[in-house]
PDB file of C-alpha atoms in Angstrom:
ATOM      1  CA  UNK A   1     116.608-109.148  52.625  1.00 52.00           C
ATOM      2  CA  UNK A   2     118.190-105.781  52.036  1.00 63.00           C
ATOM      3  CA  UNK A   3     121.790-106.941  51.580  1.00 81.00           C
ATOM      4  CA  UNK A   4     121.276-109.894  49.295  1.00 86.00           C
ATOM      5  CA  UNK A   5     124.299-109.056  47.132  1.00 91.00           C
ATOM      6  CA  UNK A   6     126.601-109.025  50.153  1.00 92.00           C
ATOM      7  CA  UNK A   7     125.074-112.256  51.392  1.00 91.00           C
ATOM      8  CA  UNK A   8     125.747-113.855  48.017  1.00 94.00           C
ATOM      9  CA  UNK A   9     129.367-112.673  48.146  1.00 95.00           C
ATOM     10  CA  UNK A  10     129.788-114.034  51.669  1.00 95.00           C
ATOM     11  CA  UNK A  11     128.419-117.437  50.722  1.00 94.00           C
ATOM     12  CA  UNK A  12     130.580-117.559  47.621  1.00 96.00           C
ATOM     13  CA  UNK A  13     133.625-116.694  49.734  1.00 96.00           C
ATOM     14  CA  UNK A  14     132.761-119.472  52.161  1.00 94.00           C
ATOM     15  CA  UNK A  15     132.569-121.768  49.145  1.00 93.00           C
ATOM     16  CA  UNK A  16     136.111-120.787  48.164  1.00 93.00           C
ATOM     17  CA  UNK A  17     135.363-118.429  45.281  1.00 95.00           C
ATOM     18  CA  UNK A  18     138.554-116.386  45.018  1.00 95.00           C
ATOM     19  CA  UNK A  19     136.910-113.210  43.705  1.00 96.00           C
ATOM     20  CA  UNK A  20     134.423-113.327  46.573  1.00 96.00           C
ATOM     21  CA  UNK A  21     137.208-113.962  49.085  1.00 96.00           C
ATOM     22  CA  UNK A  22     139.008-110.896  47.747  1.00 96.00           C
ATOM     23  CA  UNK A  23     135.801-108.884  48.001  1.00 95.00           C
ATOM     24  CA  UNK A  24     135.433-109.861  51.654  1.00 96.00           C
ATOM     25  CA  UNK A  25     139.066-109.106  52.432  1.00 96.00           C
ATOM     26  CA  UNK A  26     138.690-105.822  50.575  1.00 95.00           C
ATOM     27  CA  UNK A  27     136.387-104.609  53.349  1.00 94.00           C
ATOM     28  CA  UNK A  28     139.080-104.912  56.019  1.00 95.00           C
ATOM     29  CA  UNK A  29     140.912-101.626  55.364  1.00 95.00           C
ATOM     30  CA  UNK A  30     137.657 -99.786  56.023  1.00 92.00           C
ATOM     31  CA  UNK A  31     137.183-101.661  59.295  1.00 92.00           C
ATOM     32  CA  UNK A  32     140.754-100.896  60.314  1.00 94.00           C
ATOM     33  CA  UNK A  33     140.261 -97.206  59.538  1.00 93.00           C
ATOM     34  CA  UNK A  34     137.151 -97.127  61.738  1.00 90.00           C
ATOM     35  CA  UNK A  35     138.972 -98.882  64.588  1.00 92.00           C
ATOM     36  CA  UNK A  36     141.983 -96.609  64.334  1.00 94.00           C
ATOM     37  CA  UNK A  37     139.721 -93.571  64.383  1.00 91.00           C
ATOM     38  CA  UNK A  38     138.572 -94.706  67.838  1.00 88.00           C
ATOM     39  CA  UNK A  39     142.081 -95.148  69.236  1.00 91.00           C
ATOM     40  CA  UNK A  40     144.043 -92.498  71.086  1.00 88.00           C
ATOM     41  CA  UNK A  41     147.043 -94.506  72.237  1.00 90.00           C
ATOM     42  CA  UNK A  42     149.617 -96.694  70.579  1.00 90.00           C
ATOM     43  CA  UNK A  43     148.603 -99.876  72.428  1.00 90.00           C
ATOM     44  CA  UNK A  44     145.079 -99.553  71.126  1.00 92.00           C
ATOM     45  CA  UNK A  45     146.274 -98.920  67.591  1.00 94.00           C
ATOM     46  CA  UNK A  46     148.453-102.006  67.781  1.00 94.00           C
ATOM     47  CA  UNK A  47     145.535-104.050  69.075  1.00 93.00           C
ATOM     48  CA  UNK A  48     143.259-102.690  66.363  1.00 95.00           C
ATOM     49  CA  UNK A  49     145.712-103.825  63.689  1.00 96.00           C
ATOM     50  CA  UNK A  50     146.063-107.216  65.374  1.00 95.00           C
ATOM     51  CA  UNK A  51     142.293-107.665  65.486  1.00 95.00           C
ATOM     52  CA  UNK A  52     141.918-106.846  61.805  1.00 96.00           C
ATOM     53  CA  UNK A  53     144.868-109.080  60.892  1.00 96.00           C
ATOM     54  CA  UNK A  54     143.163-111.970  62.676  1.00 93.00           C
ATOM     55  CA  UNK A  55     139.889-111.481  60.842  1.00 94.00           C
ATOM     56  CA  UNK A  56     140.722-113.262  57.553  1.00 95.00           C
ATOM     57  CA  UNK A  57     141.509-116.471  59.434  1.00 93.00           C
ATOM     58  CA  UNK A  58     138.459-116.212  61.667  1.00 91.00           C
ATOM     59  CA  UNK A  59     136.117-115.257  58.840  1.00 93.00           C
ATOM     60  CA  UNK A  60     137.194-117.829  56.296  1.00 93.00           C
ATOM     61  CA  UNK A  61     139.339-120.552  57.886  1.00 91.00           C
ATOM     62  CA  UNK A  62     137.272-121.103  61.002  1.00 83.00           C
ATOM     63  CA  UNK A  63     137.700-122.747  64.358  1.00 78.00           C
ATOM     64  CA  UNK A  64     136.882-126.227  65.591  1.00 76.00           C
ATOM     65  CA  UNK A  65     133.591-126.825  67.367  1.00 71.00           C
ATOM     66  CA  UNK A  66     132.349-130.280  68.235  1.00 70.00           C
ATOM     67  CA  UNK A  67     134.596-131.767  65.578  1.00 77.00           C
ATOM     68  CA  UNK A  68     133.352-129.383  62.905  1.00 76.00           C
ATOM     69  CA  UNK A  69     135.031-126.289  61.549  1.00 82.00           C
ATOM     70  CA  UNK A  70     132.912-123.195  62.039  1.00 84.00           C
ATOM     71  CA  UNK A  71     133.725-120.049  60.087  1.00 90.00           C
ATOM     72  CA  UNK A  72     132.872-116.647  61.483  1.00 90.00           C
ATOM     73  CA  UNK A  73     131.504-115.517  58.123  1.00 93.00           C
ATOM     74  CA  UNK A  74     128.813-118.194  58.410  1.00 90.00           C
ATOM     75  CA  UNK A  75     127.286-115.955  61.064  1.00 87.00           C
ATOM     76  CA  UNK A  76     126.693-113.140  58.578  1.00 88.00           C
ATOM     77  CA  UNK A  77     123.023-113.106  57.655  1.00 82.00           C
ATOM     78  CA  UNK A  78     122.662-109.973  55.564  1.00 83.00           C
ATOM     79  CA  UNK A  79     121.075-107.801  58.227  1.00 75.00           C
ATOM     80  CA  UNK A  80     123.650-105.112  57.499  1.00 79.00           C
ATOM     81  CA  UNK A  81     126.103-104.553  54.687  1.00 85.00           C
ATOM     82  CA  UNK A  82     129.072-106.877  54.895  1.00 90.00           C
ATOM     83  CA  UNK A  83     131.335-103.881  55.503  1.00 90.00           C
ATOM     84  CA  UNK A  84     129.260-102.724  58.468  1.00 85.00           C
ATOM     85  CA  UNK A  85     128.954-106.208  59.887  1.00 88.00           C
ATOM     86  CA  UNK A  86     132.697-106.903  59.781  1.00 92.00           C
ATOM     87  CA  UNK A  87     133.348-103.501  61.321  1.00 90.00           C
ATOM     88  CA  UNK A  88     130.882-104.121  64.148  1.00 86.00           C
ATOM     89  CA  UNK A  89     132.561-107.459  64.882  1.00 89.00           C
ATOM     90  CA  UNK A  90     136.015-105.839  64.898  1.00 92.00           C
ATOM     91  CA  UNK A  91     134.851-102.865  66.930  1.00 88.00           C
ATOM     92  CA  UNK A  92     133.187-105.094  69.490  1.00 87.00           C
ATOM     93  CA  UNK A  93     136.448-106.994  69.924  1.00 89.00           C
ATOM     94  CA  UNK A  94     138.390-103.784  70.411  1.00 91.00           C
ATOM     95  CA  UNK A  95     135.902-102.375  72.919  1.00 86.00           C
ATOM     96  CA  UNK A  96     135.870-105.636  74.858  1.00 85.00           C
ATOM     97  CA  UNK A  97     139.651-105.604  74.941  1.00 88.00           C
ATOM     98  CA  UNK A  98     139.591-102.054  76.288  1.00 88.00           C
ATOM     99  CA  UNK A  99     137.406-103.227  79.134  1.00 81.00           C
ATOM    100  CA  UNK A 100     139.554-106.256  79.885  1.00 80.00           C
ATOM    101  CA  UNK A 101     142.568-106.544  82.179  1.00 77.00           C
ATOM    102  CA  UNK A 102     144.967-106.617  79.210  1.00 72.00           C
ATOM    103  CA  UNK A 103     144.460-102.950  78.479  1.00 76.00           C
ATOM    104  CA  UNK A 104     146.105-100.250  80.493  1.00 68.00           C
ATOM    105  CA  UNK A 105     146.332 -96.742  79.168  1.00 57.00           C
ATOM    106  CA  UNK A 106     149.989 -95.844  79.180  1.00 49.00           C
ATOM    107  CA  UNK A 107     149.926 -92.484  77.519  1.00 44.00           C
ATOM    108  CA  UNK A 108     148.939 -90.035  80.170  1.00 40.00           C
ATOM    109  CA  UNK A 109     147.417 -86.714  79.330  1.00 41.00           C
ATOM    110  CA  UNK A 110     145.479 -88.118  76.390  1.00 44.00           C
ATOM    111  CA  UNK A 111     141.713 -87.831  76.562  1.00 47.00           C
ATOM    112  CA  UNK A 112     140.137 -91.173  75.700  1.00 49.00           C
ATOM    113  CA  UNK A 113     137.993 -91.154  72.590  1.00 51.00           C
ATOM    114  CA  UNK A 114     134.349 -91.767  73.438  1.00 51.00           C
ATOM    115  CA  UNK A 115     134.267 -95.029  75.378  1.00 49.00           C
ATOM    116  CA  UNK A 116     137.924 -95.971  75.050  1.00 52.00           C
ATOM    117  CA  UNK A 117     139.052 -97.252  78.401  1.00 48.00           C
ATOM    118  CA  UNK A 118     136.155 -95.621  80.181  1.00 44.00           C
ATOM    119  CA  UNK A 119     133.730 -97.638  82.226  1.00 41.00           C
ATOM    120  CA  UNK A 120     130.017 -96.827  82.119  1.00 39.00           C
ATOM    121  CA  UNK A 121     130.283 -95.696  85.734  1.00 35.00           C
ATOM    122  CA  UNK A 122     133.062 -93.298  84.812  1.00 38.00           C
ATOM    123  CA  UNK A 123     130.951 -92.040  81.926  1.00 37.00           C
ATOM    124  CA  UNK A 124     128.203 -91.428  84.423  1.00 33.00           C
ATOM    125  CA  UNK A 125     125.581 -92.763  82.089  1.00 36.00           C
ATOM    126  CA  UNK A 126     123.703 -94.526  84.817  1.00 33.00           C
ATOM    127  CA  UNK A 127     123.773 -97.876  83.114  1.00 37.00           C
ATOM    128  CA  UNK A 128     124.528 -99.681  86.371  1.00 37.00           C
ATOM    129  CA  UNK A 129     127.936-100.887  85.339  1.00 39.00           C
ATOM    130  CA  UNK A 130     126.889-102.860  82.280  1.00 42.00           C
ATOM    131  CA  UNK A 131     130.224-104.097  80.940  1.00 44.00           C
ATOM    132  CA  UNK A 132     129.635-103.565  77.238  1.00 49.00           C
ATOM    133  CA  UNK A 133     128.129-101.318  74.627  1.00 55.00           C
ATOM    134  CA  UNK A 134     124.569-102.553  74.180  1.00 59.00           C
ATOM    135  CA  UNK A 135     124.187-101.453  70.581  1.00 60.00           C
ATOM    136  CA  UNK A 136     127.229-103.391  69.396  1.00 63.00           C
ATOM    137  CA  UNK A 137     126.366-106.485  71.368  1.00 71.00           C
ATOM    138  CA  UNK A 138     122.752-106.438  70.176  1.00 76.00           C
ATOM    139  CA  UNK A 139     123.993-106.680  66.609  1.00 73.00           C
ATOM    140  CA  UNK A 140     126.117-109.692  67.435  1.00 79.00           C
ATOM    141  CA  UNK A 141     123.413-111.183  69.608  1.00 85.00           C
ATOM    142  CA  UNK A 142     120.841-111.224  66.810  1.00 85.00           C
ATOM    143  CA  UNK A 143     123.234-113.085  64.515  1.00 84.00           C
ATOM    144  CA  UNK A 144     124.363-115.484  67.222  1.00 88.00           C
ATOM    145  CA  UNK A 145     120.783-116.263  68.195  1.00 89.00           C
ATOM    146  CA  UNK A 146     119.626-116.800  64.618  1.00 88.00           C
ATOM    147  CA  UNK A 147     122.539-119.137  63.978  1.00 87.00           C
ATOM    148  CA  UNK A 148     121.717-121.038  67.168  1.00 90.00           C
ATOM    149  CA  UNK A 149     118.136-121.554  66.019  1.00 90.00           C
ATOM    150  CA  UNK A 150     119.307-122.694  62.604  1.00 87.00           C
ATOM    151  CA  UNK A 151     121.164-125.540  64.248  1.00 88.00           C
ATOM    152  CA  UNK A 152     117.891-127.066  65.466  1.00 93.00           C
ATOM    153  CA  UNK A 153     115.934-129.756  63.668  1.00 95.00           C
ATOM    154  CA  UNK A 154     112.664-128.569  62.059  1.00 95.00           C
ATOM    155  CA  UNK A 155     110.680-130.223  64.847  1.00 95.00           C
ATOM    156  CA  UNK A 156     112.750-128.583  67.589  1.00 96.00           C
ATOM    157  CA  UNK A 157     112.579-125.202  65.902  1.00 94.00           C
ATOM    158  CA  UNK A 158     108.827-125.347  65.298  1.00 96.00           C
ATOM    159  CA  UNK A 159     108.047-126.529  68.834  1.00 96.00           C
ATOM    160  CA  UNK A 160     110.176-123.837  70.407  1.00 95.00           C
ATOM    161  CA  UNK A 161     108.588-121.072  68.307  1.00 94.00           C
ATOM    162  CA  UNK A 162     105.069-122.363  68.857  1.00 96.00           C
ATOM    163  CA  UNK A 163     105.484-122.358  72.615  1.00 96.00           C
ATOM    164  CA  UNK A 164     107.572-119.219  73.168  1.00 94.00           C
ATOM    165  CA  UNK A 165     106.571-117.024  70.262  1.00 92.00           C
ATOM    166  CA  UNK A 166     102.959-118.049  69.701  1.00 94.00           C
ATOM    167  CA  UNK A 167     102.045-119.147  73.233  1.00 93.00           C
ATOM    168  CA  UNK A 168     100.776-122.566  72.194  1.00 96.00           C
ATOM    169  CA  UNK A 169     100.248-124.875  75.176  1.00 95.00           C
ATOM    170  CA  UNK A 170     102.520-127.882  75.406  1.00 95.00           C
ATOM    171  CA  UNK A 171      99.451-130.117  75.797  1.00 95.00           C
ATOM    172  CA  UNK A 172      98.385-129.104  72.280  1.00 95.00           C
ATOM    173  CA  UNK A 173     101.787-130.052  70.909  1.00 95.00           C
ATOM    174  CA  UNK A 174     101.591-133.400  72.661  1.00 95.00           C
ATOM    175  CA  UNK A 175      98.239-134.062  71.003  1.00 93.00           C
ATOM    176  CA  UNK A 176      99.664-133.077  67.605  1.00 93.00           C
ATOM    177  CA  UNK A 177     102.605-135.444  67.976  1.00 93.00           C
ATOM    178  CA  UNK A 178     100.614-138.169  69.668  1.00 91.00           C
ATOM    179  CA  UNK A 179     102.849-138.271  72.706  1.00 93.00           C
ATOM    180  CA  UNK A 180     102.711-137.446  76.401  1.00 94.00           C
ATOM    181  CA  UNK A 181     103.094-133.794  77.478  1.00 93.00           C
ATOM    182  CA  UNK A 182     106.079-134.812  79.596  1.00 95.00           C
ATOM    183  CA  UNK A 183     107.891-135.831  76.409  1.00 95.00           C
ATOM    184  CA  UNK A 184     107.311-132.397  74.898  1.00 96.00           C
ATOM    185  CA  UNK A 185     108.479-130.727  78.096  1.00 96.00           C
ATOM    186  CA  UNK A 186     111.650-132.833  78.239  1.00 96.00           C
ATOM    187  CA  UNK A 187     112.413-132.193  74.561  1.00 96.00           C
ATOM    188  CA  UNK A 188     111.925-128.458  75.021  1.00 96.00           C
ATOM    189  CA  UNK A 189     114.261-128.458  78.016  1.00 96.00           C
ATOM    190  CA  UNK A 190     116.952-130.153  75.957  1.00 96.00           C
ATOM    191  CA  UNK A 191     116.454-127.747  73.084  1.00 96.00           C
ATOM    192  CA  UNK A 192     116.656-124.723  75.371  1.00 96.00           C
ATOM    193  CA  UNK A 193     119.875-125.990  76.947  1.00 96.00           C
ATOM    194  CA  UNK A 194     121.354-126.449  73.479  1.00 94.00           C
ATOM    195  CA  UNK A 195     120.312-122.929  72.473  1.00 95.00           C
ATOM    196  CA  UNK A 196     121.912-121.428  75.579  1.00 94.00           C
ATOM    197  CA  UNK A 197     125.197-123.240  74.991  1.00 92.00           C
ATOM    198  CA  UNK A 198     125.299-122.428  71.319  1.00 92.00           C
ATOM    199  CA  UNK A 199     124.338-118.775  71.762  1.00 92.00           C
ATOM    200  CA  UNK A 200     127.178-118.124  74.201  1.00 91.00           C
ATOM    201  CA  UNK A 201     129.591-120.120  72.031  1.00 89.00           C
ATOM    202  CA  UNK A 202     128.609-118.105  68.965  1.00 88.00           C
ATOM    203  CA  UNK A 203     129.070-114.836  70.803  1.00 87.00           C
ATOM    204  CA  UNK A 204     132.526-115.974  71.888  1.00 85.00           C
ATOM    205  CA  UNK A 205     133.337-116.783  68.281  1.00 85.00           C
ATOM    206  CA  UNK A 206     132.211-113.324  67.154  1.00 85.00           C
ATOM    207  CA  UNK A 207     134.027-111.548  69.962  1.00 84.00           C
ATOM    208  CA  UNK A 208     136.542-113.621  71.962  1.00 82.00           C
ATOM    209  CA  UNK A 209     137.055-110.754  74.420  1.00 80.00           C
ATOM    210  CA  UNK A 210     133.367-110.327  75.208  1.00 79.00           C
ATOM    211  CA  UNK A 211     132.413-111.298  78.756  1.00 79.00           C
ATOM    212  CA  UNK A 212     128.696-111.984  78.658  1.00 83.00           C
ATOM    213  CA  UNK A 213     126.379-114.369  80.450  1.00 88.00           C
ATOM    214  CA  UNK A 214     123.028-115.873  79.524  1.00 91.00           C
ATOM    215  CA  UNK A 215     121.301-113.428  81.858  1.00 90.00           C
ATOM    216  CA  UNK A 216     123.056-110.535  80.125  1.00 86.00           C
ATOM    217  CA  UNK A 217     121.745-111.791  76.783  1.00 88.00           C
ATOM    218  CA  UNK A 218     118.201-111.944  78.087  1.00 89.00           C
ATOM    219  CA  UNK A 219     118.458-108.463  79.553  1.00 85.00           C
ATOM    220  CA  UNK A 220     119.720-107.082  76.248  1.00 83.00           C
ATOM    221  CA  UNK A 221     116.928-108.796  74.349  1.00 85.00           C
ATOM    222  CA  UNK A 222     114.421-107.178  76.670  1.00 84.00           C
ATOM    223  CA  UNK A 223     115.707-103.733  75.759  1.00 74.00           C
ATOM    224  CA  UNK A 224     114.138-101.678  73.023  1.00 56.00           C
ATOM    225  CA  UNK A 225     115.051-102.576  69.477  1.00 46.00           C
ATOM    226  CA  UNK A 226     117.368 -99.908  68.162  1.00 45.00           C
ATOM    227  CA  UNK A 227     119.231 -99.159  64.995  1.00 42.00           C
ATOM    228  CA  UNK A 228     122.482-100.959  65.544  1.00 43.00           C
ATOM    229  CA  UNK A 229     124.576-100.945  62.417  1.00 44.00           C
ATOM    230  CA  UNK A 230     125.075 -97.244  61.899  1.00 42.00           C
ATOM    231  CA  UNK A 231     126.483 -96.346  65.288  1.00 46.00           C
ATOM    232  CA  UNK A 232     130.063 -95.894  64.118  1.00 44.00           C
TER     233      UNK A 232
ATOM    234  CA  UNK B   1     112.387-113.846  85.216  1.00 83.00           C
ATOM    235  CA  UNK B   2     112.056-117.624  84.917  1.00 90.00           C
ATOM    236  CA  UNK B   3     113.371-119.622  81.979  1.00 91.00           C
ATOM    237  CA  UNK B   4     110.019-119.649  80.211  1.00 91.00           C
ATOM    238  CA  UNK B   5     109.894-115.852  80.246  1.00 92.00           C
ATOM    239  CA  UNK B   6     113.532-115.654  79.205  1.00 94.00           C
ATOM    240  CA  UNK B   7     112.811-117.596  76.034  1.00 95.00           C
ATOM    241  CA  UNK B   8     109.705-115.539  75.329  1.00 93.00           C
ATOM    242  CA  UNK B   9     111.919-112.475  75.617  1.00 91.00           C
ATOM    243  CA  UNK B  10     114.473-113.941  73.212  1.00 91.00           C
ATOM    244  CA  UNK B  11     111.894-114.793  70.591  1.00 91.00           C
ATOM    245  CA  UNK B  12     110.201-111.442  71.033  1.00 88.00           C
ATOM    246  CA  UNK B  13     113.522-109.740  70.414  1.00 87.00           C
ATOM    247  CA  UNK B  14     114.218-111.740  67.292  1.00 85.00           C
ATOM    248  CA  UNK B  15     110.722-111.148  65.969  1.00 82.00           C
ATOM    249  CA  UNK B  16     110.988-107.408  66.597  1.00 77.00           C
ATOM    250  CA  UNK B  17     114.468-107.291  65.168  1.00 69.00           C
ATOM    251  CA  UNK B  18     113.624-109.160  61.981  1.00 66.00           C
ATOM    252  CA  UNK B  19     110.621-106.895  61.453  1.00 55.00           C
ATOM    253  CA  UNK B  20     112.708-103.782  62.054  1.00 48.00           C
ATOM    254  CA  UNK B  21     115.355-104.845  59.585  1.00 47.00           C
ATOM    255  CA  UNK B  22     113.568-106.461  56.701  1.00 44.00           C
ATOM    256  CA  UNK B  23     109.856-105.939  57.226  1.00 43.00           C
ATOM    257  CA  UNK B  24     107.324-108.722  57.389  1.00 47.00           C
ATOM    258  CA  UNK B  25     108.104-111.690  55.230  1.00 47.00           C
ATOM    259  CA  UNK B  26     105.763-112.110  52.319  1.00 48.00           C
ATOM    260  CA  UNK B  27     105.632-115.887  52.768  1.00 65.00           C
ATOM    261  CA  UNK B  28     102.522-117.332  51.202  1.00 79.00           C
ATOM    262  CA  UNK B  29     100.769-120.648  51.502  1.00 86.00           C
ATOM    263  CA  UNK B  30      99.063-122.597  48.753  1.00 90.00           C
ATOM    264  CA  UNK B  31      95.842-124.500  49.362  1.00 92.00           C
ATOM    265  CA  UNK B  32      97.606-127.859  49.512  1.00 93.00           C
ATOM    266  CA  UNK B  33     100.075-126.615  52.108  1.00 94.00           C
ATOM    267  CA  UNK B  34      97.303-125.116  54.201  1.00 95.00           C
ATOM    268  CA  UNK B  35      95.516-128.465  54.210  1.00 96.00           C
ATOM    269  CA  UNK B  36      98.679-130.249  55.269  1.00 96.00           C
ATOM    270  CA  UNK B  37      99.242-127.818  58.119  1.00 96.00           C
ATOM    271  CA  UNK B  38      95.688-128.315  59.316  1.00 96.00           C
ATOM    272  CA  UNK B  39      96.308-132.052  59.131  1.00 96.00           C
ATOM    273  CA  UNK B  40      99.505-131.637  61.158  1.00 96.00           C
ATOM    274  CA  UNK B  41      97.668-129.674  63.820  1.00 96.00           C
ATOM    275  CA  UNK B  42      94.934-132.289  63.973  1.00 94.00           C
ATOM    276  CA  UNK B  43      97.494-135.066  64.338  1.00 91.00           C
ATOM    277  CA  UNK B  44      96.259-136.905  61.269  1.00 93.00           C
ATOM    278  CA  UNK B  45      99.509-137.036  59.266  1.00 93.00           C
ATOM    279  CA  UNK B  46     101.757-140.075  59.184  1.00 92.00           C
ATOM    280  CA  UNK B  47     105.362-139.726  60.319  1.00 91.00           C
ATOM    281  CA  UNK B  48     106.937-138.942  56.969  1.00 93.00           C
ATOM    282  CA  UNK B  49     104.220-136.411  56.042  1.00 94.00           C
ATOM    283  CA  UNK B  50     104.582-134.805  59.449  1.00 94.00           C
ATOM    284  CA  UNK B  51     108.345-134.417  59.101  1.00 94.00           C
ATOM    285  CA  UNK B  52     107.922-132.979  55.619  1.00 95.00           C
ATOM    286  CA  UNK B  53     105.380-130.395  56.764  1.00 96.00           C
ATOM    287  CA  UNK B  54     107.443-129.504  59.839  1.00 96.00           C
ATOM    288  CA  UNK B  55     110.429-128.880  57.601  1.00 94.00           C
ATOM    289  CA  UNK B  56     108.398-126.480  55.442  1.00 93.00           C
ATOM    290  CA  UNK B  57     106.745-124.767  58.387  1.00 94.00           C
ATOM    291  CA  UNK B  58     110.130-124.189  60.026  1.00 92.00           C
ATOM    292  CA  UNK B  59     111.062-122.000  57.044  1.00 88.00           C
ATOM    293  CA  UNK B  60     107.734-120.271  56.495  1.00 90.00           C
ATOM    294  CA  UNK B  61     106.419-117.589  58.816  1.00 89.00           C
ATOM    295  CA  UNK B  62     102.863-117.764  57.468  1.00 93.00           C
ATOM    296  CA  UNK B  63     102.883-121.533  57.848  1.00 95.00           C
ATOM    297  CA  UNK B  64     103.987-121.309  61.452  1.00 94.00           C
ATOM    298  CA  UNK B  65     101.337-118.693  62.200  1.00 94.00           C
ATOM    299  CA  UNK B  66      98.634-120.879  60.658  1.00 96.00           C
ATOM    300  CA  UNK B  67      99.819-123.901  62.632  1.00 97.00           C
ATOM    301  CA  UNK B  68      99.820-121.854  65.843  1.00 96.00           C
ATOM    302  CA  UNK B  69      96.337-120.584  65.096  1.00 96.00           C
ATOM    303  CA  UNK B  70      95.034-124.105  64.442  1.00 96.00           C
ATOM    304  CA  UNK B  71      96.565-125.372  67.685  1.00 96.00           C
ATOM    305  CA  UNK B  72      95.212-122.524  69.792  1.00 91.00           C
ATOM    306  CA  UNK B  73      91.649-122.899  68.515  1.00 84.00           C
TER     307      UNK B  73
END
């Protein structure tokens, strides 16, 4: 893992280590600067500050899920530097807010910066109205999906990977476990439903403004793998 | 795309993504572990051994690949 030091800091922060917490919070001014550099109107700047102000609570205090507190920082898996990851999360929230009904550009005569307040159709990029920036969402999607898989039991995880990654027939699994193939099929169905629910929940935790469906996730996953953490 | 293909797509993405980011894991297997995985595939392990091996395989790419290979052949 290329960002092991950052991962260690994140885990220490989640464990309550005050120096690590300060290190995590110390990344926020950078994220705010990136967000502000994308804004061209006062509403957006205000929202950018609000998003960054909310991050400490989301990252380290967490929200309730199924009777358990889940902290956003738990989703960090060291794929990018902590600074980049936090910035991608914040930027995704800002971009989703721009696309939502809450945002109306009030300052006329100001050219929007890049994709600020501009739909893909308006940009003319031919992306058939896809309501988000794929590169940002891909970054979040990988983390959300990995976290979803981590929630499975070893048996669930192994069965799912054997069938859908390694193309092992369910009959073979049934023989291995000494059960009927229908049992394997039923278990896989339950596991897949759990993954779908958890994936969308995780994405909502990462970016509460993001409007994305299961089909959107699949379509994004089918796209080419691209470099996603250096786009800002 | 049906649900089966959707999940293949998801796992393909994750596999590609992990490889892009960190390269192939250098997970290795010792002889004892290999034997246990072959036993798992053959269905000859008792419940507690099976759970133990599944737990290790779930965290080991090489182990999962060996298990898949045993089951396919």
